[in-house]
Coordinates of C-alpha atoms in Angstrom, one line a residue:
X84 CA -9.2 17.1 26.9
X85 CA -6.2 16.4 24.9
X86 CA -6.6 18.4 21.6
X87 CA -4.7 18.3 18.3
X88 CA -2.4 21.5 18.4
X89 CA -0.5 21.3 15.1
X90 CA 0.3 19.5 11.9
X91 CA 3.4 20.0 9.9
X92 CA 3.9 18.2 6.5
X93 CA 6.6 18.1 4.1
X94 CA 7.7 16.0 0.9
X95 CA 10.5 13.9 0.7
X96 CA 12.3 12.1 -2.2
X97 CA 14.0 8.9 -2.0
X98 CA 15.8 7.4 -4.3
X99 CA 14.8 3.4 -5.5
X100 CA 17.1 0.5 -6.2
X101 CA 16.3 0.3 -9.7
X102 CA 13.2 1.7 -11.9
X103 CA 10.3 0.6 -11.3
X104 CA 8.3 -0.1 -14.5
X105 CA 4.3 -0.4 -14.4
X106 CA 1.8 -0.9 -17.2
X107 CA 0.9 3.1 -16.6
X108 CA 4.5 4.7 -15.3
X109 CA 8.2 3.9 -14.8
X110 CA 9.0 4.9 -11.3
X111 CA 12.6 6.4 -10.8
X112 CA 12.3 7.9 -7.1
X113 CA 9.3 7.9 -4.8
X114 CA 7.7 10.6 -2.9
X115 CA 6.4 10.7 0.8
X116 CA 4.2 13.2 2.1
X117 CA 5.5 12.5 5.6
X118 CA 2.8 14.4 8.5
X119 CA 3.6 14.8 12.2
X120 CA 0.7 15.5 14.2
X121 CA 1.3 17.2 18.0
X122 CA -1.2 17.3 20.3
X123 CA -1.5 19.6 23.3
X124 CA 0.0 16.9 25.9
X125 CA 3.2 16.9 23.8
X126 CA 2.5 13.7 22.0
X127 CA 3.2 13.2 18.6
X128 CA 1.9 11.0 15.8
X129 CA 3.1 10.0 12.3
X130 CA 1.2 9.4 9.3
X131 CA 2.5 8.8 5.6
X132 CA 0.1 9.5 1.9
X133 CA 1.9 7.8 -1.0
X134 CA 1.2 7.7 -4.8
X135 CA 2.6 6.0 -7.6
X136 CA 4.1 8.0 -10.3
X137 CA 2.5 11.6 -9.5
X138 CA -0.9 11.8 -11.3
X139 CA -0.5 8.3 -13.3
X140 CA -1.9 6.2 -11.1
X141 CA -5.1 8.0 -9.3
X142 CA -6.3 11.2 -8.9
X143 CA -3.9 12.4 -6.2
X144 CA -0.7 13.6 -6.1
X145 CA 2.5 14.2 -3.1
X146 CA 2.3 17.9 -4.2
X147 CA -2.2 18.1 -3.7
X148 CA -1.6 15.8 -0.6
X149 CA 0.1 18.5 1.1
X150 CA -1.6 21.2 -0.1
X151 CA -5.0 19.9 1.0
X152 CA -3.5 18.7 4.2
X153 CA -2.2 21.9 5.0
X154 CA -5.1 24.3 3.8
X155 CA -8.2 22.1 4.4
X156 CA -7.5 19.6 6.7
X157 CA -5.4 21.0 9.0
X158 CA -8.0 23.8 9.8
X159 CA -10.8 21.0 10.6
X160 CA -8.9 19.1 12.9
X161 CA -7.0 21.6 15.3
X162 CA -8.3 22.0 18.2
X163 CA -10.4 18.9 18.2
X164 CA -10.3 16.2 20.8
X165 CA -7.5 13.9 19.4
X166 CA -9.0 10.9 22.0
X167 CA -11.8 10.8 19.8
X168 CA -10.7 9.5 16.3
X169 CA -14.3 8.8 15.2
X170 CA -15.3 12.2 15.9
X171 CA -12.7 14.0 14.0
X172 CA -12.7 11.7 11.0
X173 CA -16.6 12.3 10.5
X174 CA -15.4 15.9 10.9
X175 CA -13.2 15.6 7.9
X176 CA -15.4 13.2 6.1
X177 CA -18.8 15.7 6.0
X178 CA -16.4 18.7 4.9
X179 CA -14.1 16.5 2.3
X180 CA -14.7 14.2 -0.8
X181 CA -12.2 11.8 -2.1
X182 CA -8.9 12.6 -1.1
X183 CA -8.4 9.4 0.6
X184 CA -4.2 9.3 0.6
X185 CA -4.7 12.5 2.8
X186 CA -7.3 11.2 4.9
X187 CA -5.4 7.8 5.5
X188 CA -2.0 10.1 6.2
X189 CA -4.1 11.8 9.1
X190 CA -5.9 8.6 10.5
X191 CA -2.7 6.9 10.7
X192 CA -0.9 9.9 12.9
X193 CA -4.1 10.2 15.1
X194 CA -3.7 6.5 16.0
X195 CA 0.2 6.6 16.3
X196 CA -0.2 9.4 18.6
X197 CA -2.8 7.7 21.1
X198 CA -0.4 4.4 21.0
X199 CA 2.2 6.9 22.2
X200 CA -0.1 8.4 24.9
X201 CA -1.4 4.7 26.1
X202 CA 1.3 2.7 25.3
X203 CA -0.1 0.4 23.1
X204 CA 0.5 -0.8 19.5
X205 CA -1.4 0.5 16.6
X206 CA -2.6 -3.2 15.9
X207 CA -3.2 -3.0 19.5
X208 CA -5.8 0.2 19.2
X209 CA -7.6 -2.0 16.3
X210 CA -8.5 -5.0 18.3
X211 CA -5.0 -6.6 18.8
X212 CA -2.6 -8.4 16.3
X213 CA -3.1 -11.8 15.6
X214 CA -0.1 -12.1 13.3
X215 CA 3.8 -11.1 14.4
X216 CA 4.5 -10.8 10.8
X217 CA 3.7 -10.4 7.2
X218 CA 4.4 -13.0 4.6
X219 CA 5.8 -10.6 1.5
X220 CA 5.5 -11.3 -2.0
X221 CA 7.9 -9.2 -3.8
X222 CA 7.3 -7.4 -7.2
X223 CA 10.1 -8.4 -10.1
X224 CA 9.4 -5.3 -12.5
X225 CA 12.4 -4.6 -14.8
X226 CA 11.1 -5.7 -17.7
X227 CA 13.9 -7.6 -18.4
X228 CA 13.4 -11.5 -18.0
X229 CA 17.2 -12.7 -17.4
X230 CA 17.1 -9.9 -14.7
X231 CA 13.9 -10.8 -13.2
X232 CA 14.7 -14.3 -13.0
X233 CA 18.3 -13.6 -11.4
X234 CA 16.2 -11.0 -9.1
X235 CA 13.8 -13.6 -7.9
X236 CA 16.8 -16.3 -7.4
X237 CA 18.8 -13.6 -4.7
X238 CA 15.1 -13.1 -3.1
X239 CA 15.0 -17.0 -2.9
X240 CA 18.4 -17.4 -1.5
X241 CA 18.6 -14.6 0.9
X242 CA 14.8 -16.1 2.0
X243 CA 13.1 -12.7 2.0
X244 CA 10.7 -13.6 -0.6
X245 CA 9.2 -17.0 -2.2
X246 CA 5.8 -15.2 -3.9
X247 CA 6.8 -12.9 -6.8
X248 CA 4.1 -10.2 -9.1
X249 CA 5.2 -9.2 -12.4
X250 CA 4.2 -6.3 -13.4
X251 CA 2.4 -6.4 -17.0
X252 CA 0.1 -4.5 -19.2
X253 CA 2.9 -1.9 -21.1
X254 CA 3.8 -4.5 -24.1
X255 CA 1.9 -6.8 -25.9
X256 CA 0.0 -9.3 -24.5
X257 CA 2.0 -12.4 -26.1
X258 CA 5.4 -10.4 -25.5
X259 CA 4.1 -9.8 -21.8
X260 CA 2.5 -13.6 -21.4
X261 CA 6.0 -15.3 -22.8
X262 CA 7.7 -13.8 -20.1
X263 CA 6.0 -14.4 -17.3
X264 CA 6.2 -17.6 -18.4
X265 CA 9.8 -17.8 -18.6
X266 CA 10.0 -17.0 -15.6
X267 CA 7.7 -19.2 -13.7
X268 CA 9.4 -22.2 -15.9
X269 CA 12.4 -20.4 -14.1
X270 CA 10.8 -20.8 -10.7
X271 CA 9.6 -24.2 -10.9
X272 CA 7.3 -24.8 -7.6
X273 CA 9.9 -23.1 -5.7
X274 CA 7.5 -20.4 -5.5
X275 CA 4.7 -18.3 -6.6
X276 CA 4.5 -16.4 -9.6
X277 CA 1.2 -13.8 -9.6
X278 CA 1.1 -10.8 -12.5
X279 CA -0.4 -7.2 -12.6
X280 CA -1.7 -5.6 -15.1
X281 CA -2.6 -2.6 -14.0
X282 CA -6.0 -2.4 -16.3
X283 CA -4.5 -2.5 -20.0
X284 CA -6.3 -5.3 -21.0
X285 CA -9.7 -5.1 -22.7
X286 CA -12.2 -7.8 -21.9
X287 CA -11.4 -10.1 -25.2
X288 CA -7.6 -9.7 -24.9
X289 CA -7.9 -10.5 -20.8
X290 CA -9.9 -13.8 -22.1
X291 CA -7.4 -15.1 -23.8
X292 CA -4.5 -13.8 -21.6
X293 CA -6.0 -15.1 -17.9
X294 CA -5.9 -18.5 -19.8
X295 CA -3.0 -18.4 -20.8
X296 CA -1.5 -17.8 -17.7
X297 CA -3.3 -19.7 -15.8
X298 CA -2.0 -23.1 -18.3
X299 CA 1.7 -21.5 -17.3
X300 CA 1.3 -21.8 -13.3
X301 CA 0.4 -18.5 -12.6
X302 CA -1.9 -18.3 -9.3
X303 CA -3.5 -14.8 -9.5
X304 CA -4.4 -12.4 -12.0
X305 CA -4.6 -8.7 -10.8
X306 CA -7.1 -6.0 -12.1
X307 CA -6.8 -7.6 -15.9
X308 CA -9.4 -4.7 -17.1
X309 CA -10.1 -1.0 -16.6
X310 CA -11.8 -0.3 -13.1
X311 CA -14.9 1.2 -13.9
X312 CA -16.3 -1.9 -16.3
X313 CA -17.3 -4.2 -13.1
X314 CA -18.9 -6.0 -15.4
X315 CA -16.2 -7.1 -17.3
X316 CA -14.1 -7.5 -14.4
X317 CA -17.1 -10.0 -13.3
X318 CA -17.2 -11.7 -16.8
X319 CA -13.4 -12.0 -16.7
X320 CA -13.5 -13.6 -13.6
X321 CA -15.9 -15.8 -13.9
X322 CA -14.0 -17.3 -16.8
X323 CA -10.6 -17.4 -16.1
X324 CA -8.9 -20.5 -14.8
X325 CA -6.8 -18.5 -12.3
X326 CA -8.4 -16.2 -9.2
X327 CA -8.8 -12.3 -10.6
X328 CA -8.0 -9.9 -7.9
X329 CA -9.5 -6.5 -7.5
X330 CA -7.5 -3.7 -7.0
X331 CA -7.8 -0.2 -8.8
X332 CA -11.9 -1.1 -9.0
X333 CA -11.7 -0.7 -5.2
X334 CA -11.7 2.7 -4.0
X335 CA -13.9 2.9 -1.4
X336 CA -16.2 1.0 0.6
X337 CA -19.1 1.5 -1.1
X338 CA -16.8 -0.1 -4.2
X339 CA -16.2 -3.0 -2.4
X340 CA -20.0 -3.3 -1.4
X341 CA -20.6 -3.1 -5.5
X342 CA -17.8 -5.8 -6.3
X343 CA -19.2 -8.1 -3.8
X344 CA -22.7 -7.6 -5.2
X345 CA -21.9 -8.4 -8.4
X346 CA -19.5 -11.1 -7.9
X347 CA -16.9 -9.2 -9.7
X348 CA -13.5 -11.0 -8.2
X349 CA -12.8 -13.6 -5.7
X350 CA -9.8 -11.6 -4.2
X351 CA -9.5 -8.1 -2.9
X352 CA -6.5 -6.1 -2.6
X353 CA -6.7 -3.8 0.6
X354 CA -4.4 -1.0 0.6
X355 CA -4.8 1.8 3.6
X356 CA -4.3 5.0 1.2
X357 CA -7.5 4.0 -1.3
X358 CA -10.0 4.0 1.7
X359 CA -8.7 6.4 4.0
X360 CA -6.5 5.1 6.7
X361 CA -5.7 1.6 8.8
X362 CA -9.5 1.8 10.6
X363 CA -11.0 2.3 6.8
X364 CA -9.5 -0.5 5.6
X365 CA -10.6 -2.8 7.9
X366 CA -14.0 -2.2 6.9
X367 CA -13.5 -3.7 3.3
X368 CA -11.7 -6.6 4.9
X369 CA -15.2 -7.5 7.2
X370 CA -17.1 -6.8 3.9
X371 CA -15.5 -8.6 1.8
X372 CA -14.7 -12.0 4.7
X373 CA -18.5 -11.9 5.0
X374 CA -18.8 -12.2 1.3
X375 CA -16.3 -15.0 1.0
X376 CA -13.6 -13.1 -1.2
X377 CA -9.8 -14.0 -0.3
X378 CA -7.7 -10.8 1.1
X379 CA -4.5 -9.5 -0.4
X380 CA -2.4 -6.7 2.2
X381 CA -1.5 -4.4 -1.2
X382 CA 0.8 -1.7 -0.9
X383 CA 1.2 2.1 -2.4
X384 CA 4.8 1.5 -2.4
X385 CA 5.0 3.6 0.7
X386 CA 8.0 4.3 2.7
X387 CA 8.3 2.7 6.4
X388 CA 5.8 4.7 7.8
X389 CA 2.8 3.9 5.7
X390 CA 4.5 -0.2 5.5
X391 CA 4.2 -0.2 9.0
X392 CA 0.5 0.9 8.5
X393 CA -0.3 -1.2 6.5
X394 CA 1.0 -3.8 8.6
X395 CA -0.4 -3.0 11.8
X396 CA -4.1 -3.1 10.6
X397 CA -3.5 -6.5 8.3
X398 CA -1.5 -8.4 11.5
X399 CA -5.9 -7.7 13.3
X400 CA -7.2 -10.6 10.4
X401 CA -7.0 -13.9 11.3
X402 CA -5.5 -14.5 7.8
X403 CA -5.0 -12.6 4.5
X404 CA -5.8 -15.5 1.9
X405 CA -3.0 -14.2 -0.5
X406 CA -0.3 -13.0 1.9
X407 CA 0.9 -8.9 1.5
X408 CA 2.8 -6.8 -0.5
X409 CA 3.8 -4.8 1.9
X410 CA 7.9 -4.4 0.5
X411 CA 7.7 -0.7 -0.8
X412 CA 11.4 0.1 2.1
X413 CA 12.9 -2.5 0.1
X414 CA 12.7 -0.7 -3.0
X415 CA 14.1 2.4 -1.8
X416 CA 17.7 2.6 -1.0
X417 CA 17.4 5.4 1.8
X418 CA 15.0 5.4 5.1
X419 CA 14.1 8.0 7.7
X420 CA 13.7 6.0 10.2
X421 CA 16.1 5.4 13.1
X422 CA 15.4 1.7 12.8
X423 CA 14.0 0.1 9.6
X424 CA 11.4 -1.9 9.7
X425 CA 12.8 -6.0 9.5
X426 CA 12.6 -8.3 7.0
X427 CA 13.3 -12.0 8.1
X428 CA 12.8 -15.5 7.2
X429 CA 10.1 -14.5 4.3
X430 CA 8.1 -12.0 6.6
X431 CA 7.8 -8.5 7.5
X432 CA 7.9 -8.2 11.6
X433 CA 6.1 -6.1 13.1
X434 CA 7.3 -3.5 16.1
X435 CA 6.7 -4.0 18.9
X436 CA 6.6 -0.2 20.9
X437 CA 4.0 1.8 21.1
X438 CA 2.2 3.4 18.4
X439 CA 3.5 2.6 15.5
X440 CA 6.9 1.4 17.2
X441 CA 8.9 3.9 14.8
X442 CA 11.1 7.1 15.8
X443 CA 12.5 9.4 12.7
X444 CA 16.1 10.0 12.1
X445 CA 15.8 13.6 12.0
X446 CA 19.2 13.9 10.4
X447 CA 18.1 11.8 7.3
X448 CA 14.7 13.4 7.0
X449 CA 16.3 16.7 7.0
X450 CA 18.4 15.7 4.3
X451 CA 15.8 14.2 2.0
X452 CA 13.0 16.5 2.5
X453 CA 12.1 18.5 -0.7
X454 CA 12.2 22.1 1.0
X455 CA 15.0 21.1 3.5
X456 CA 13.6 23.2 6.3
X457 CA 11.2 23.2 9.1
X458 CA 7.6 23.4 7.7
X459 CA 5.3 24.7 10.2
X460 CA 1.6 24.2 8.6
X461 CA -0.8 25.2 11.4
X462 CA -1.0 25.7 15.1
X463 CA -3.8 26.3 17.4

C-alpha cells in the first residue's frame, strides 16, 4: 500500500495587477494556502484553498485553512492508503463539518499525486477531458467606467477575452446600472457583458435592477439577493428578463439539491473550493444537468494551482452553458509555477502531463511564502 506520509502547508502572498473591488471587499493582494502532499513511494501532489478578501466573503480564511489543515486534517489522513481517495475523504468528511476550501486543497493534491504515480491527467482520473480548453470571461472591476471600457478593449484586441462580469452591488443601484450600461453600449455585440452583485440587492431593488439590465444587453445576472432567501432568489428569477445565476446560495450539494427543487436559478456557478474539491464538484454539475440548469466554471480567484483545478474537472462536461471564469493567474502579477498556465486565442489550455501537469518554481515560492521557510506540518 502506498500511504500518505506527510503534508506541508504554507501561505503565500501575491501581489494583483490592480485592486480588485467587490460589492463586499476591495482586493489588494491574494493569498494561497499552497499544500504538498508526499506519499510513501516519493510521489507528491499539489492542492491550493483560496478565499476572497480574508473573512469577507465566507466563513473561511488562508490563516484557518492552514491551521485546520495542519492540526485536524493532517492527523486523519497520514498514514492512510492514498490509492483510495474515496476512503480517505469519507475519513475527513465523518470527523469534519464545513471547511470545504481545506477539504478541496487536500482532494486536489490526492488526485495530482495519483496522476503522478499513473501518469495520467487529473481530467484523465475524472472520466477524461472532453474539452482542451476553457473559454474565459474576464472580470472588469475597477469601478471606474473609462477604465473598464479601455480594460475590456486590450482584452478584445489581445483576443484573450470576449465575455466580460462587472462587478456590482457596492454603490447604488442606478449609479451601478448606468455603468454597466455604458459599457455594454461600449461593447456593442463585440461581446458579452454579465454583472455580479455579490448579494446586495434586496428583492424589490433586484426587480427593478434585473430589468433594467436586461433592456441594456446584459446576458446574466449573478446572485442579485442574499444567499439564504432561496425564495427570493426563485421569485427574482422567475421574473427577470435575463438568466439569474446562483453562486454564494450554493455551498454544498445538498444546496444545489434545494435550488433545483425550488427552481431558484436557471444557472449554477460551480466553483471546486465551495463543495470540497474537483470530484465534489462534479457532483453539482450531474445535479444540476439532470435538472436542466446551465453551468458556469466560477472561480475563487485562485492562483495556477487551484485554476488548473478548476479546469481539469470542468474540461470532463460535455459543455458548461455559460463558459468559465477561470482567470484568477491573470490578476496576479507573480506565479509559482515554472510554467504558467496559457492563455490563447480566448481560452484557457489545459496541460497536458500528468497530474495536474504543473511543477513549482521553488525559487519563487520561497520568495513569496509568508514564513519564508520550510514548513514541515506532519509526518508519519
Amino acid at each position: 500500500m502506498i500511504s500518505i506520509e506527510r503534508l506541508d502547508t504554507c501561505l503565500v502572498d501575491l501581489p494583483t495587477i490592480r485592486p480588485h473591488k467587490l460589492a463586499m471587499h476591495t482586493l489588494q493582494r491574494q493569498t494561497l494556502v499552497l499544500l504538498r502532499l508526499t506519499c510513501s513511494d516519493g510521489s507528491q501532489g499539489l492542492g491550493e484553498a483560496t478565499t476572497i478578501g480574508g473573512l469577507a466573503y465566507a466563513g473561511e480564511s488562508p490563516e484557518s485553512i492552514k491551521t485546520n489543515l495542519d492540526t485536524y486534517l493532517a492527523p486523519l489522513v497520514i498514514g492512510q492508503d492514498a490509492d483510495n481517495l474515496n476512503a480517505v475523504m469519507q475519513r475527513v468528511e465523518r470527523s469534519v463539518r464545513a471547511n470545504t476550501f481545506a477539504k478541496s486543497a487536500l482532494e486536489t493534491a490526492l488526485l495530482d499525486a495519483q496522476g503522478q504515480r499513473r501518469g495520467l491527467g487529473l481530467a484523465e482520473l475524472l472520466g477524461g477531458r472532453v474539452q482542451q480548453g476553457l473559454e474565459v470571461a474576464w472580470t472588469l472591476a475597477s469601478g471606474d467606467t473609462a477604465k473598464d471600457v479601455a480594460e475590456a478593449e486590450r482584452m478584445l484586441e489581445l483576443r484573450r477575452h470576449r465575455h466580460f462580469k462587472l462587478k456590482i452591488g457596492a454603490a447604488e443601484p442606478a449609479r451601478d446600472i448606468a455603468h454597466v450600461v455604458a459599457i455594454k453600449r461600449a461593447l456593442g455585440d463585440r461581446a458579452s457583458v454579465r454583472v455580479d452583485v455579490n448579494q446586495a440587492w434586496s428583492e424589490g431593488v433586484a426587480l427593478r435592477a434585473c430589468q433594467a439590465l436586461a433592456d441594456a444587453g446584459v446576458e446574466l445576472i449573478e446572485q442579485p439577493v442574499p444567499r439564504h432567501d432561496v425564495q427570493a432568489l426563485a421569485r427574482v428569477s422567475a421574473r427577470s428578463p435575463a438568466p439569474v445565476m446562483a453562486d454564494e446560495a450554493i455551498e454544498s450539494l445538498p444546496d444545489a439539491f434545494a435550488l433545483a427543487r425550488a427552481g431558484a436559478a436557471p444557472v449554477f456557478a460551480l466553483k471546486i473550493a465551495k463543495t470540497g474539491g474537483p470530484r465534489a464538484v462534479l457532483k453539482v454539475a450531474h445535479l444540476a444537468q439532470a435538472a436542466g440548469i446551465g453551468l458556469y466554471g466560477g472561480t475563487m480567484l485562485e492562483g495556477s494551482i487551484g485554476t488548473l483545478a478548476s479546469a481539469h474537472a470542468f474540461a470532463t462536461l460535455e459543455r458548461l452553458d455559460w463558459h468559465s471564469e477561470l482567470f484568477g493567474p491573470l490578476l496576479l502579477t507573480e506565479d509559482i509555477l515554472v510554467e504558467p498556465p496559457t492563455y490563447r486565442d480566448f481560452q484557457l489550455l489545459l496541460p497536458q502531463g500528468p497530474g495536474l501537469g504543473v511543477s513549482l518554481d521553488e525559487d519563487r515560492l520561497a520568495h513569496f511564502r509568508r514564513d519564508r521557510s520550510s514548513l514541515a506540518v506532519a509526518t508519519a
